[in-house]
Coordinates of C-alpha atoms in Angstrom, one line a residue:
M1 CA 82.9 -79.1 -52.0
S2 CA 80.5 -81.9 -53.1
E3 CA 76.7 -81.6 -52.5
D4 CA 76.8 -84.6 -50.2
K5 CA 79.5 -83.2 -48.1
R6 CA 77.7 -79.8 -47.8
K7 CA 74.5 -81.5 -46.7
K8 CA 76.5 -83.6 -44.2
D9 CA 78.1 -80.4 -42.8
I10 CA 74.7 -78.8 -42.5
A11 CA 73.2 -81.8 -40.7
E12 CA 76.1 -81.9 -38.3
G13 CA 76.2 -78.1 -37.7
Q14 CA 79.8 -77.9 -38.9
D15 CA 81.3 -74.9 -40.5
D16 CA 84.5 -75.3 -42.5
G17 CA 84.2 -72.0 -44.4
K18 CA 83.3 -73.6 -47.7
A19 CA 79.6 -74.0 -46.7
K20 CA 79.4 -70.2 -46.2
E21 CA 80.7 -69.7 -49.7
S22 CA 77.9 -71.8 -51.1
R23 CA 75.2 -69.6 -49.3
R24 CA 76.8 -66.4 -50.7
D25 CA 76.9 -67.9 -54.2
F26 CA 73.3 -68.7 -54.0
L27 CA 72.3 -65.1 -52.9
K28 CA 74.5 -63.7 -55.7
K29 CA 72.6 -65.7 -58.3
L30 CA 69.4 -64.2 -57.1
G31 CA 70.9 -60.7 -57.3
V32 CA 70.3 -59.9 -53.6
A33 CA 73.8 -60.0 -52.3
T34 CA 73.9 -56.3 -51.6
A35 CA 70.7 -56.4 -49.5
A36 CA 72.0 -59.4 -47.6
T37 CA 75.2 -57.6 -46.6
T38 CA 73.7 -54.3 -45.7
V39 CA 70.9 -55.6 -43.4
A40 CA 71.6 -58.3 -40.8
P41 CA 70.2 -61.6 -42.0
A42 CA 69.1 -64.5 -40.0
A43 CA 72.6 -66.0 -40.4
T44 CA 74.0 -63.3 -38.1
A45 CA 71.5 -63.9 -35.3
K46 CA 73.3 -64.9 -32.2
A47 CA 70.8 -67.6 -31.3
G48 CA 70.9 -69.1 -34.8
S49 CA 73.2 -72.0 -35.5
I50 CA 75.3 -72.4 -38.7
A51 CA 73.1 -75.3 -39.7
E52 CA 70.0 -73.1 -39.5
A53 CA 71.6 -70.3 -41.5
L54 CA 72.6 -72.7 -44.3
Q55 CA 69.5 -74.7 -44.5
T56 CA 67.4 -74.4 -47.7
H57 CA 63.9 -73.0 -48.1
F58 CA 61.5 -75.0 -45.9
R59 CA 59.1 -75.8 -48.7
L60 CA 62.0 -77.3 -50.8
M61 CA 63.3 -79.5 -48.0
S62 CA 62.8 -83.3 -48.1
D63 CA 60.9 -84.9 -45.3
D64 CA 64.2 -85.9 -43.7
E65 CA 65.6 -82.4 -43.9
K66 CA 62.5 -81.0 -42.4
K67 CA 62.6 -83.5 -39.6
N68 CA 66.3 -82.6 -38.9
A69 CA 65.6 -78.9 -39.0
I70 CA 62.7 -79.1 -36.6
A71 CA 64.7 -81.3 -34.2
R72 CA 67.5 -78.7 -34.2
L73 CA 65.0 -75.9 -33.4
E74 CA 63.3 -77.8 -30.7
K75 CA 66.6 -78.6 -29.0
R76 CA 67.8 -75.0 -29.2
Y77 CA 64.5 -73.5 -28.0
T78 CA 64.2 -76.0 -25.2
E79 CA 67.7 -75.1 -24.0
Q80 CA 67.1 -71.3 -24.5
F81 CA 63.8 -71.1 -22.7
S82 CA 64.4 -73.8 -20.1
K83 CA 61.1 -75.6 -21.0
Q84 CA 60.1 -78.3 -23.4
V85 CA 59.3 -76.6 -26.7
T86 CA 57.7 -78.3 -29.7
V87 CA 57.8 -77.1 -33.3
A88 CA 55.0 -78.5 -35.3
D89 CA 54.9 -79.1 -39.1
T90 CA 51.2 -79.7 -39.2
P91 CA 50.1 -79.5 -42.9
A92 CA 47.4 -77.2 -44.2
P93 CA 44.0 -78.8 -44.2
E94 CA 42.6 -79.6 -47.7
G95 CA 39.6 -77.7 -49.2
V96 CA 39.9 -74.7 -46.9
L97 CA 40.4 -71.0 -47.6
F98 CA 40.5 -69.1 -44.3
G99 CA 38.8 -65.8 -44.0
Y100 CA 38.2 -63.3 -41.2
A101 CA 35.4 -60.8 -40.5
L102 CA 35.5 -58.0 -37.9
N103 CA 32.4 -56.0 -36.8
I104 CA 33.7 -52.4 -36.3
S105 CA 30.4 -51.3 -34.8
K106 CA 31.0 -53.7 -31.9
C107 CA 34.7 -53.2 -31.2
I108 CA 35.2 -51.3 -27.9
G109 CA 38.9 -50.7 -28.3
C110 CA 39.9 -52.8 -25.3
R111 CA 42.9 -54.3 -27.1
R112 CA 42.5 -57.7 -25.5
C113 CA 43.0 -59.1 -29.0
V114 CA 46.4 -57.5 -29.1
E115 CA 47.4 -58.9 -25.7
A116 CA 46.1 -62.4 -26.6
C117 CA 48.1 -62.3 -29.9
V118 CA 51.3 -61.4 -28.1
R119 CA 50.9 -64.2 -25.6
E120 CA 50.1 -66.8 -28.2
N121 CA 52.6 -65.8 -30.9
N122 CA 55.7 -65.2 -28.8
Q123 CA 56.3 -61.6 -29.9
S124 CA 59.2 -59.7 -28.4
R125 CA 58.4 -57.9 -25.2
D126 CA 61.3 -55.5 -25.4
P127 CA 61.3 -54.0 -27.8
A128 CA 57.6 -54.6 -27.9
I129 CA 56.3 -56.0 -31.2
Q130 CA 52.5 -56.3 -31.8
W131 CA 50.9 -57.7 -34.9
I132 CA 47.5 -56.1 -34.3
R133 CA 47.2 -52.3 -34.2
V134 CA 43.9 -50.8 -33.0
L135 CA 43.3 -47.4 -34.5
R136 CA 41.4 -44.9 -32.5
M137 CA 39.4 -42.4 -34.7
E138 CA 37.7 -39.3 -33.3
R139 CA 34.0 -39.1 -33.7
G140 CA 33.1 -35.5 -34.4
N141 CA 30.0 -34.1 -32.7
N142 CA 29.8 -30.6 -34.3
T143 CA 26.6 -29.7 -36.1
F144 CA 25.9 -27.0 -38.7
E145 CA 24.6 -23.8 -37.1
L146 CA 23.3 -20.5 -38.5
K147 CA 25.7 -18.4 -36.4
E148 CA 28.6 -19.9 -38.3
L149 CA 27.2 -19.0 -41.7
N150 CA 29.1 -15.7 -42.1
E151 CA 32.2 -16.6 -40.1
G152 CA 34.2 -17.9 -43.0
S153 CA 37.6 -16.7 -44.4
P154 CA 38.4 -14.0 -45.3
S155 CA 36.0 -12.3 -43.0
S156 CA 35.8 -9.1 -45.1
N157 CA 36.1 -9.1 -48.9
P158 CA 34.8 -6.8 -51.8
L159 CA 33.0 -9.9 -53.2
G160 CA 31.2 -10.6 -49.9
D161 CA 31.6 -11.2 -46.2
Y162 CA 30.5 -14.8 -45.9
G163 CA 33.9 -16.4 -46.5
I164 CA 34.6 -16.8 -50.2
Q165 CA 37.6 -19.0 -49.6
S166 CA 36.6 -21.1 -46.6
G167 CA 33.2 -21.5 -45.1
G168 CA 32.4 -21.0 -41.4
H169 CA 32.1 -24.7 -40.8
A170 CA 35.5 -25.6 -42.2
D171 CA 37.8 -27.7 -40.0
K172 CA 34.9 -28.9 -37.8
H173 CA 34.5 -32.6 -37.6
V174 CA 31.2 -34.4 -38.2
G175 CA 31.2 -38.1 -38.0
L176 CA 34.6 -39.8 -38.3
S177 CA 37.4 -37.3 -38.5
G178 CA 40.7 -37.8 -40.3
S179 CA 42.4 -37.8 -36.9
T180 CA 43.7 -41.3 -36.2
E181 CA 45.7 -42.4 -33.1
H182 CA 47.8 -45.5 -33.3
Y183 CA 48.5 -45.5 -29.6
Y184 CA 46.0 -44.3 -26.9
E185 CA 45.7 -44.7 -23.2
P186 CA 42.1 -43.8 -22.1
E187 CA 40.9 -44.4 -18.5
Q188 CA 38.2 -46.7 -19.8
V189 CA 36.8 -47.9 -23.1
P190 CA 34.7 -47.5 -25.1
E191 CA 35.0 -43.7 -25.2
D192 CA 32.0 -41.6 -26.2
D193 CA 33.8 -39.7 -28.9
A194 CA 35.8 -42.5 -30.5
I195 CA 35.4 -45.4 -32.9
Y196 CA 38.0 -48.2 -33.1
F197 CA 39.4 -49.9 -36.1
P198 CA 41.8 -52.9 -35.6
V199 CA 44.3 -53.6 -38.3
Q200 CA 46.5 -56.6 -38.9
C201 CA 47.6 -58.7 -41.8
Q202 CA 44.8 -58.8 -44.3
Q203 CA 45.9 -62.2 -45.8
C204 CA 45.5 -60.9 -49.3
E205 CA 44.6 -63.2 -52.2
D206 CA 46.9 -61.1 -54.4
P207 CA 49.6 -60.1 -51.8
A208 CA 52.0 -57.3 -52.8
C209 CA 54.4 -58.4 -50.0
V210 CA 54.9 -61.8 -51.5
K211 CA 55.6 -60.4 -54.9
A212 CA 58.2 -58.0 -53.4
C213 CA 60.2 -60.7 -51.6
P214 CA 63.4 -61.3 -53.7
V215 CA 64.1 -64.7 -52.1
R216 CA 60.5 -66.0 -51.8
A217 CA 60.8 -66.2 -48.0
T218 CA 57.2 -65.1 -47.7
F219 CA 54.4 -66.9 -49.6
R220 CA 50.8 -68.0 -49.6
D221 CA 50.1 -71.3 -48.0
P222 CA 47.4 -73.7 -49.4
N223 CA 44.8 -72.1 -47.1
G224 CA 45.5 -68.6 -48.3
I225 CA 47.5 -67.5 -45.2
V226 CA 50.6 -65.5 -46.0
V227 CA 53.5 -67.0 -44.0
I228 CA 57.3 -66.4 -43.6
D229 CA 60.1 -68.8 -43.5
Y230 CA 62.1 -66.9 -40.9
N231 CA 65.3 -68.8 -41.7
W232 CA 65.1 -67.9 -45.3
C233 CA 64.3 -64.2 -44.7
I234 CA 67.3 -61.9 -45.6
G235 CA 65.8 -58.9 -43.8
C236 CA 65.7 -56.6 -46.8
R237 CA 62.2 -55.3 -45.7
M238 CA 60.9 -55.1 -49.3
C239 CA 57.8 -56.8 -48.2
Q240 CA 57.2 -54.2 -45.5
L241 CA 57.5 -51.4 -48.1
A242 CA 55.0 -53.2 -50.4
C243 CA 52.4 -53.9 -47.7
P244 CA 49.7 -51.1 -47.6
Y245 CA 48.3 -52.2 -44.3
W246 CA 51.3 -51.6 -41.9
A247 CA 51.0 -55.3 -41.1
R248 CA 54.6 -56.4 -41.0
R249 CA 57.1 -56.0 -38.2
F250 CA 60.8 -56.1 -38.4
N251 CA 63.1 -57.3 -35.6
W252 CA 65.7 -54.5 -35.5
G253 CA 67.2 -55.9 -32.4
E254 CA 67.5 -59.3 -30.7
P255 CA 63.9 -60.1 -29.5
V256 CA 63.4 -60.3 -25.8
L257 CA 61.0 -63.1 -24.7
P258 CA 61.1 -64.0 -21.0
N259 CA 61.1 -67.8 -20.4
E260 CA 57.9 -67.6 -18.3
D261 CA 56.1 -65.9 -21.1
M262 CA 57.2 -68.2 -23.9
N263 CA 54.4 -70.3 -25.5
P264 CA 56.1 -73.7 -26.0
K265 CA 53.6 -75.0 -28.5
T266 CA 54.8 -73.6 -31.8
H267 CA 54.7 -74.2 -35.6
Y268 CA 57.6 -73.7 -38.0
L269 CA 55.7 -71.2 -40.1
G270 CA 53.8 -69.7 -37.2
N271 CA 54.7 -68.6 -33.7
R272 CA 58.2 -70.1 -33.2
P273 CA 60.6 -67.5 -31.8
R274 CA 62.1 -65.1 -34.3
M275 CA 65.6 -63.7 -34.4
R276 CA 67.2 -60.3 -35.1
G277 CA 67.0 -59.2 -38.7
V278 CA 63.9 -61.0 -39.9
M279 CA 60.3 -60.0 -40.6
E280 CA 57.2 -61.2 -38.8
K281 CA 53.4 -60.8 -39.0
C282 CA 50.0 -62.2 -38.2
T283 CA 49.4 -65.7 -39.5
F284 CA 45.8 -66.2 -38.3
C285 CA 47.5 -68.2 -35.5
L286 CA 48.5 -70.8 -38.1
Q287 CA 49.6 -73.2 -35.2
R288 CA 46.0 -73.1 -34.0
V289 CA 43.8 -73.0 -37.1
R290 CA 45.6 -76.0 -38.7
D291 CA 44.5 -77.9 -35.7
G292 CA 40.9 -76.8 -36.0
R293 CA 41.0 -74.0 -33.4
Y294 CA 40.2 -70.3 -33.6
P295 CA 42.9 -67.6 -33.7
A296 CA 43.7 -66.3 -30.2
C297 CA 42.3 -62.9 -31.0
V298 CA 38.9 -64.3 -31.9
E299 CA 38.7 -66.2 -28.6
A300 CA 39.8 -63.1 -26.6
C301 CA 37.3 -60.6 -28.0
P302 CA 34.8 -59.9 -25.1
V303 CA 32.1 -58.6 -27.4
G304 CA 32.3 -61.2 -30.2
A305 CA 33.4 -58.7 -32.8
R306 CA 35.7 -61.1 -34.5
K307 CA 34.6 -64.0 -36.7
F308 CA 36.7 -66.6 -38.5
G309 CA 36.1 -69.6 -40.8
N310 CA 36.3 -71.3 -44.1
L311 CA 35.3 -69.1 -47.0
L312 CA 34.6 -72.1 -49.1
D313 CA 31.9 -73.4 -46.7
P314 CA 28.5 -71.6 -47.3
K315 CA 27.4 -72.6 -43.8
S316 CA 30.4 -71.1 -42.1
E317 CA 30.0 -68.0 -39.9
V318 CA 32.2 -65.9 -42.0
R319 CA 30.3 -66.8 -45.2
K320 CA 27.0 -65.9 -43.6
I321 CA 28.4 -62.5 -42.6
L322 CA 29.5 -61.8 -46.1
A323 CA 26.0 -62.7 -47.4
T324 CA 24.0 -60.7 -44.9
K325 CA 26.0 -57.8 -43.5
K326 CA 27.4 -54.5 -44.9
V327 CA 30.9 -55.7 -45.7
F328 CA 33.9 -53.8 -47.0
R329 CA 37.6 -54.4 -47.5
F330 CA 40.2 -52.0 -46.1
K331 CA 42.1 -50.0 -48.8
E332 CA 40.3 -51.9 -51.6
E333 CA 41.8 -49.5 -54.1
F334 CA 45.2 -51.4 -53.9
N335 CA 43.6 -54.4 -55.5
T336 CA 45.2 -56.9 -53.2
D337 CA 41.9 -58.6 -52.5
P338 CA 42.1 -59.1 -48.7
K339 CA 40.4 -62.1 -47.1
F340 CA 40.0 -59.9 -44.0
F341 CA 36.6 -58.2 -44.1
Y342 CA 35.1 -55.4 -42.0
Y343 CA 31.4 -55.1 -41.5
M344 CA 28.7 -53.2 -39.5
D345 CA 25.4 -54.3 -38.0

């Protein structure tokens, strides 16, 4: 089949069998045919059209091919959700490197950020997919006391009765404990004995997930945001294994997004609806920040714990935090250089 005929078939959504052969040949050349056949790829999604499954990587498309691809998606989403849906291709602004700073001493664990993220980014409601996870860590209140001095283990020993193997204050938490809850349902927040630590994609400068992807479906955009071409993802989950921050979510089933909950303003690399068998994650609300807006989680935080801005601008809020606060990176030992910073007052 000639290249011209293949492109014509793709553009017209036709499937004569030969076009599928071309896709398989491409995957074989990349050495990922096994992964593609053992895990359901985007091509098997019920909602996906043959044309979508066979389109090339979004970054490699010509302007006309991008225009056609977006038109197909807008038509399909509009019909699927019974409302007018737009899929933007807003380019990355020049001279910007996006960064995020989160004040963990202010976070009250209300998870309004999680809810705002789900509403903005069209995550599946059932099964529920959330890009932000707020960890609840217990704050220990025990103090060292004289009465515990001789209550170690073993309690009686020829060498002494003060506990030669374990002291009397072993297993008693002081400060933050190692006990972390990923899901919690308190009557109200903040709780006296808890501290909260939200985690989402850290938008690493040296992202392990990008290097792990065998088909380059995930990559850094010019503003440093790690994005995913959902139509190019083969669902192998190598990126999920490589990420040390639990930041990536996989669509094991067909996502369920009620029509009334669907946010119709989407971006191709951001919050457009996903399909079964593909990965998804936080993009700093790419569809917002490329238009000069804040991510939804920043706007939703009731205590102002979340800050966002251009790391290249010394006058930006995030740069001022880096210069004046006690800042650290999560799991810095992995050398992925996150652009998501945590700090305390």
